[in-house]
Each structure stands twice: as C-alpha cells, then as structure tokens.
Amino acid sequence: MQLPLLSCGLLGLLASQVAATALTYKVHANERACFYTATQNKDEKIAFYFAVQSGGSFDIDYEVTGPNGKYIMDGQKERQGDFVFTAREVGEYSFCFNNEMSTYTEKFVDFEIAVENEARVTIPSKQGSSPEQTSALEESLFKLSGQLSTITRNQKYFRTRENRNFSTVRSTEQRIVNFSIVQILMIMAMGALQVFIVRFFFQGARKGYV
C-alpha cells in the first residue's frame, strides 16, 4: 500500500515544479500583444511555444525580452516556434506578438509559456519501502512525464496542421464562390450586351426599310 501513496506524492511534487499558461489569442491587424510571466529563482527553465493557426500566410513577428528590457530572442514572419531557455535573472519576462505587418488580416495564435524548476525532487523514504523501489518509481514517473510532454507536442503539431488545412480549405471555398459570382455577372452582362446589339441592328434595319 506504500507505492500508490508514493506515486501520488511524487506526482503532486512534480506538478508543483511547473507553472504553465496556454492560450489562444486573436491578434488584430496592426496590433502588438504582449504576455508576461515571472521567475522566482535564478536558472529556471522557461519553455515558449507558439503556432499561428489561421490568418494571412500563417506568420507573425515575435519578441522575447527579460528583466530590464534585455532582448532574449526574436523572429520575423515565423509560422511557429518551440524554444527553451534558461532565465539567468529573476524577474518578469515578456512574450510579444507583432502583427503590424498586416493592414487588415487578423491572426489566431496558440501559445504556451511554462516556467520549470529543474531541481529534481526527492521523496522521503516510507517505512516498508526500500530506496531501490523509491528510486525506480521516481525514474519511471520522470520518464512518464517526458513521454506525456512528447505526446502533448505531437497533439499541438497535428492541431496546428488541422487548423491551417481547414483555413486553406475555407479560403479556397470562398475564392471559388467569388469566382462563380463573377462568372455569373459576366454571363449576364454578355447576355444583356448581345440583346442590346441585336435590338440595335433590327432597329437600324427597320429605319432602312422606311
């Protein structure tokens, strides 16, 4: 009965080591949107993931700055990114998306910001459990945590592909509808012009007979 208790305790400690924020945000045209997170200790790991789900060419500018406005990374016209860096300073870090390159196109961006403390927790040994059992359980849980992270990243990737494909299909469908409307208007205009020309010829022929 000791192992399940150890599992629950270690899972709780693992969960307490990570603070994450996952959002979907609509960045309007000519908008600069910033989001913030803070570190409590030096050398904490910050994971930053984003992907443009729809809008324009599925690209956006991004910028990451640390305390005192120090630049950490940036990029222009990127479709997605997945980064991990070490926070050398304690303080507030900003993550900004810039859509000023678009004059009228809004873009939906999925992103996640996670602050992780790399210090591996050690669970106290329980009565009746050997250190080997505790160490094996700890390693199994950390491997499971890594596998879950991999599954989460794969899910994000497939979700991004699905959203982009759906956006492309919807855009293509709208173009087909617009092209069909233009064709119908052109056919109607050509028919009206032909009627006008035929009437004009008949009216001219009648005047000639008179």
PDB file of C-alpha atoms in Angstrom, residues 55-208:
ATOM      1  CA  GLY A  55      -4.837  34.290 -40.904  1.00  0.00           C
ATOM      2  CA  GLY A  56      -2.785  35.595 -43.822  1.00  0.00           C
ATOM      3  CA  SER A  57       0.259  33.456 -44.585  1.00  0.00           C
ATOM      4  CA  PHE A  58       0.190  31.889 -41.099  1.00  0.00           C
ATOM      5  CA  ASP A  59       3.144  34.028 -39.980  1.00  0.00           C
ATOM      6  CA  ILE A  60       3.796  36.599 -37.280  1.00  0.00           C
ATOM      7  CA  ASP A  61       6.650  38.504 -35.645  1.00  0.00           C
ATOM      8  CA  TYR A  62       7.597  37.636 -32.074  1.00  0.00           C
ATOM      9  CA  GLU A  63       9.911  39.019 -29.431  1.00  0.00           C
ATOM     10  CA  VAL A  64      11.028  37.769 -26.009  1.00  0.00           C
ATOM     11  CA  THR A  65      12.593  40.161 -23.509  1.00  0.00           C
ATOM     12  CA  GLY A  66      13.819  39.678 -19.984  1.00  0.00           C
ATOM     13  CA  PRO A  67      14.071  41.960 -16.970  1.00  0.00           C
ATOM     14  CA  ASN A  68      15.331  45.487 -17.705  1.00  0.00           C
ATOM     15  CA  GLY A  69      14.206  45.088 -21.334  1.00  0.00           C
ATOM     16  CA  LYS A  70      17.059  42.769 -22.305  1.00  0.00           C
ATOM     17  CA  TYR A  71      16.429  41.007 -25.621  1.00  0.00           C
ATOM     18  CA  ILE A  72      16.499  37.211 -25.466  1.00  0.00           C
ATOM     19  CA  MET A  73      15.160  36.152 -28.868  1.00  0.00           C
ATOM     20  CA  ASP A  74      13.046  37.448 -31.719  1.00  0.00           C
ATOM     21  CA  GLY A  75      11.883  36.475 -35.182  1.00  0.00           C
ATOM     22  CA  GLN A  76      10.048  37.865 -38.192  1.00  0.00           C
ATOM     23  CA  LYS A  77       7.311  36.193 -40.195  1.00  0.00           C
ATOM     24  CA  GLU A  78       7.550  32.912 -38.301  1.00  0.00           C
ATOM     25  CA  ARG A  79       4.787  30.319 -38.509  1.00  0.00           C
ATOM     26  CA  GLN A  80       5.594  28.567 -35.250  1.00  0.00           C
ATOM     27  CA  GLY A  81       8.337  28.155 -32.692  1.00  0.00           C
ATOM     28  CA  ASP A  82       9.292  25.927 -29.793  1.00  0.00           C
ATOM     29  CA  PHE A  83      12.047  27.210 -27.513  1.00  0.00           C
ATOM     30  CA  VAL A  84      13.520  26.532 -24.091  1.00  0.00           C
ATOM     31  CA  PHE A  85      15.938  28.951 -22.444  1.00  0.00           C
ATOM     32  CA  THR A  86      17.437  29.498 -19.015  1.00  0.00           C
ATOM     33  CA  ALA A  87      16.297  32.531 -17.050  1.00  0.00           C
ATOM     34  CA  ARG A  88      19.570  33.938 -15.747  1.00  0.00           C
ATOM     35  CA  GLU A  89      17.844  36.740 -13.869  1.00  0.00           C
ATOM     36  CA  VAL A  90      14.898  36.787 -11.506  1.00  0.00           C
ATOM     37  CA  GLY A  91      12.056  38.980 -12.672  1.00  0.00           C
ATOM     38  CA  GLU A  92       9.397  39.482 -15.313  1.00  0.00           C
ATOM     39  CA  TYR A  93       9.771  38.159 -18.857  1.00  0.00           C
ATOM     40  CA  SER A  94       7.617  39.407 -21.723  1.00  0.00           C
ATOM     41  CA  PHE A  95       6.494  37.498 -24.808  1.00  0.00           C
ATOM     42  CA  CYS A  96       5.151  39.758 -27.560  1.00  0.00           C
ATOM     43  CA  PHE A  97       3.435  39.063 -30.885  1.00  0.00           C
ATOM     44  CA  ASN A  98       3.521  41.781 -33.516  1.00  0.00           C
ATOM     45  CA  ASN A  99       1.014  41.853 -36.387  1.00  0.00           C
ATOM     46  CA  GLU A 100       1.834  45.360 -37.587  1.00  0.00           C
ATOM     47  CA  MET A 101       2.872  43.930 -40.967  1.00  0.00           C
ATOM     48  CA  SER A 102      -0.814  43.167 -41.715  1.00  0.00           C
ATOM     49  CA  THR A 103      -3.081  46.009 -42.732  1.00  0.00           C
ATOM     50  CA  TYR A 104      -6.401  44.179 -42.359  1.00  0.00           C
ATOM     51  CA  THR A 105      -5.721  40.483 -41.602  1.00  0.00           C
ATOM     52  CA  GLU A 106      -6.208  39.194 -38.066  1.00  0.00           C
ATOM     53  CA  LYS A 107      -4.406  36.063 -36.901  1.00  0.00           C
ATOM     54  CA  PHE A 108      -5.175  33.395 -34.318  1.00  0.00           C
ATOM     55  CA  VAL A 109      -2.111  32.310 -32.329  1.00  0.00           C
ATOM     56  CA  ASP A 110      -1.870  29.345 -29.971  1.00  0.00           C
ATOM     57  CA  PHE A 111       0.918  29.726 -27.443  1.00  0.00           C
ATOM     58  CA  GLU A 112       2.134  28.264 -24.191  1.00  0.00           C
ATOM     59  CA  ILE A 113       4.544  29.673 -21.611  1.00  0.00           C
ATOM     60  CA  ALA A 114       5.866  27.315 -18.935  1.00  0.00           C
ATOM     61  CA  VAL A 115       8.306  28.037 -16.116  1.00  0.00           C
ATOM     62  CA  GLU A 116      10.046  24.923 -14.840  1.00  0.00           C
ATOM     63  CA  ASN A 117      12.289  24.393 -11.874  1.00  0.00           C
ATOM     64  CA  GLU A 118      14.886  21.832 -12.877  1.00  0.00           C
ATOM     65  CA  ALA A 119      15.609  20.713  -9.339  1.00  0.00           C
ATOM     66  CA  ARG A 120      14.524  17.109  -9.127  1.00  0.00           C
ATOM     67  CA  VAL A 121      12.538  16.379  -6.034  1.00  0.00           C
ATOM     68  CA  THR A 122      13.460  13.569  -3.697  1.00  0.00           C
ATOM     69  CA  ILE A 123      10.656  11.842  -1.939  1.00  0.00           C
ATOM     70  CA  PRO A 124      11.130  10.765   1.653  1.00  0.00           C
ATOM     71  CA  SER A 125      11.502   7.063   2.170  1.00  0.00           C
ATOM     72  CA  LYS A 126       8.452   5.426   3.644  1.00  0.00           C
ATOM     73  CA  GLN A 127       8.501   2.686   6.178  1.00  0.00           C
ATOM     74  CA  GLY A 128       8.349  -0.656   4.436  1.00  0.00           C
ATOM     75  CA  SER A 129       9.764   0.587   1.099  1.00  0.00           C
ATOM     76  CA  SER A 130      13.379   0.190   0.039  1.00  0.00           C
ATOM     77  CA  PRO A 131      15.438   3.011  -1.546  1.00  0.00           C
ATOM     78  CA  GLU A 132      15.693   0.934  -4.729  1.00  0.00           C
ATOM     79  CA  GLN A 133      11.901   0.841  -5.050  1.00  0.00           C
ATOM     80  CA  THR A 134      11.655   4.576  -4.444  1.00  0.00           C
ATOM     81  CA  SER A 135      14.383   5.359  -6.990  1.00  0.00           C
ATOM     82  CA  ALA A 136      12.844   3.063  -9.630  1.00  0.00           C
ATOM     83  CA  LEU A 137       9.434   4.634  -9.091  1.00  0.00           C
ATOM     84  CA  GLU A 138      10.900   8.120  -9.347  1.00  0.00           C
ATOM     85  CA  GLU A 139      12.685   7.320 -12.600  1.00  0.00           C
ATOM     86  CA  SER A 140       9.535   5.737 -14.051  1.00  0.00           C
ATOM     87  CA  LEU A 141       7.490   8.823 -13.234  1.00  0.00           C
ATOM     88  CA  PHE A 142      10.042  11.162 -14.783  1.00  0.00           C
ATOM     89  CA  LYS A 143      10.098   9.032 -17.936  1.00  0.00           C
ATOM     90  CA  LEU A 144       6.316   9.106 -17.993  1.00  0.00           C
ATOM     91  CA  SER A 145       6.396  12.885 -17.634  1.00  0.00           C
ATOM     92  CA  GLY A 146       8.747  13.135 -20.627  1.00  0.00           C
ATOM     93  CA  GLN A 147       6.552  10.863 -22.726  1.00  0.00           C
ATOM     94  CA  LEU A 148       3.481  12.928 -21.861  1.00  0.00           C
ATOM     95  CA  SER A 149       5.326  16.071 -22.937  1.00  0.00           C
ATOM     96  CA  THR A 150       6.148  14.414 -26.264  1.00  0.00           C
ATOM     97  CA  ILE A 151       2.509  13.418 -26.765  1.00  0.00           C
ATOM     98  CA  THR A 152       1.400  16.956 -25.946  1.00  0.00           C
ATOM     99  CA  ARG A 153       3.797  18.426 -28.512  1.00  0.00           C
ATOM    100  CA  ASN A 154       2.596  15.973 -31.170  1.00  0.00           C
ATOM    101  CA  GLN A 155      -1.006  16.883 -30.429  1.00  0.00           C
ATOM    102  CA  LYS A 156      -0.172  20.569 -30.806  1.00  0.00           C
ATOM    103  CA  TYR A 157       1.547  19.879 -34.120  1.00  0.00           C
ATOM    104  CA  PHE A 158      -1.395  17.935 -35.553  1.00  0.00           C
ATOM    105  CA  ARG A 159      -3.845  20.510 -34.252  1.00  0.00           C
ATOM    106  CA  THR A 160      -1.878  23.253 -35.986  1.00  0.00           C
ATOM    107  CA  ARG A 161      -1.834  21.300 -39.253  1.00  0.00           C
ATOM    108  CA  GLU A 162      -5.565  20.646 -38.995  1.00  0.00           C
ATOM    109  CA  ASN A 163      -6.388  24.303 -38.353  1.00  0.00           C
ATOM    110  CA  ARG A 164      -4.162  25.502 -41.168  1.00  0.00           C
ATOM    111  CA  ASN A 165      -5.609  22.987 -43.629  1.00  0.00           C
ATOM    112  CA  PHE A 166      -9.125  23.963 -42.608  1.00  0.00           C
ATOM    113  CA  SER A 167      -8.258  27.630 -43.050  1.00  0.00           C
ATOM    114  CA  THR A 168      -6.841  26.893 -46.517  1.00  0.00           C
ATOM    115  CA  VAL A 169      -9.965  24.932 -47.498  1.00  0.00           C
ATOM    116  CA  ARG A 170     -12.214  27.706 -46.252  1.00  0.00           C
ATOM    117  CA  SER A 171     -10.194  30.330 -48.136  1.00  0.00           C
ATOM    118  CA  THR A 172     -10.283  28.224 -51.321  1.00  0.00           C
ATOM    119  CA  GLU A 173     -14.026  27.732 -50.954  1.00  0.00           C
ATOM    120  CA  GLN A 174     -14.542  31.471 -50.610  1.00  0.00           C
ATOM    121  CA  ARG A 175     -12.448  32.114 -53.701  1.00  0.00           C
ATOM    122  CA  ILE A 176     -14.479  29.581 -55.688  1.00  0.00           C
ATOM    123  CA  VAL A 177     -17.710  31.266 -54.588  1.00  0.00           C
ATOM    124  CA  ASN A 178     -16.377  34.705 -55.519  1.00  0.00           C
ATOM    125  CA  PHE A 179     -15.145  33.432 -58.900  1.00  0.00           C
ATOM    126  CA  SER A 180     -18.534  31.821 -59.583  1.00  0.00           C
ATOM    127  CA  ILE A 181     -20.334  35.075 -58.763  1.00  0.00           C
ATOM    128  CA  VAL A 182     -18.023  36.992 -61.101  1.00  0.00           C
ATOM    129  CA  GLN A 183     -18.669  34.440 -63.858  1.00  0.00           C
ATOM    130  CA  ILE A 184     -22.438  34.735 -63.412  1.00  0.00           C
ATOM    131  CA  LEU A 185     -22.261  38.534 -63.561  1.00  0.00           C
ATOM    132  CA  MET A 186     -20.091  38.389 -66.672  1.00  0.00           C
ATOM    133  CA  ILE A 187     -22.526  35.964 -68.379  1.00  0.00           C
ATOM    134  CA  MET A 188     -25.454  38.233 -67.503  1.00  0.00           C
ATOM    135  CA  ALA A 189     -23.569  41.278 -68.788  1.00  0.00           C
ATOM    136  CA  MET A 190     -22.651  39.491 -72.036  1.00  0.00           C
ATOM    137  CA  GLY A 191     -26.273  38.374 -72.496  1.00  0.00           C
ATOM    138  CA  ALA A 192     -27.554  41.919 -71.944  1.00  0.00           C
ATOM    139  CA  LEU A 193     -24.940  43.267 -74.381  1.00  0.00           C
ATOM    140  CA  GLN A 194     -25.934  40.724 -77.033  1.00  0.00           C
ATOM    141  CA  VAL A 195     -29.612  41.631 -76.637  1.00  0.00           C
ATOM    142  CA  PHE A 196     -28.726  45.312 -76.961  1.00  0.00           C
ATOM    143  CA  ILE A 197     -26.656  44.705 -80.117  1.00  0.00           C
ATOM    144  CA  VAL A 198     -29.364  42.567 -81.755  1.00  0.00           C
ATOM    145  CA  ARG A 199     -32.033  45.185 -80.991  1.00  0.00           C
ATOM    146  CA  PHE A 200     -29.760  47.880 -82.339  1.00  0.00           C
ATOM    147  CA  PHE A 201     -29.295  46.005 -85.640  1.00  0.00           C
ATOM    148  CA  PHE A 202     -33.033  45.352 -86.002  1.00  0.00           C
ATOM    149  CA  GLN A 203     -33.903  48.972 -85.272  1.00  0.00           C
ATOM    150  CA  GLY A 204     -31.345  50.089 -87.872  1.00  0.00           C
ATOM    151  CA  ALA A 205     -32.754  47.664 -90.446  1.00  0.00           C
ATOM    152  CA  ARG A 206     -36.284  48.950 -89.880  1.00  0.00           C
ATOM    153  CA  LYS A 207     -35.189  52.540 -90.385  1.00  0.00           C
ATOM    154  CA  GLY A 208     -33.518  51.481 -93.642  1.00  0.00           C
TER     155      GLY A 208
END
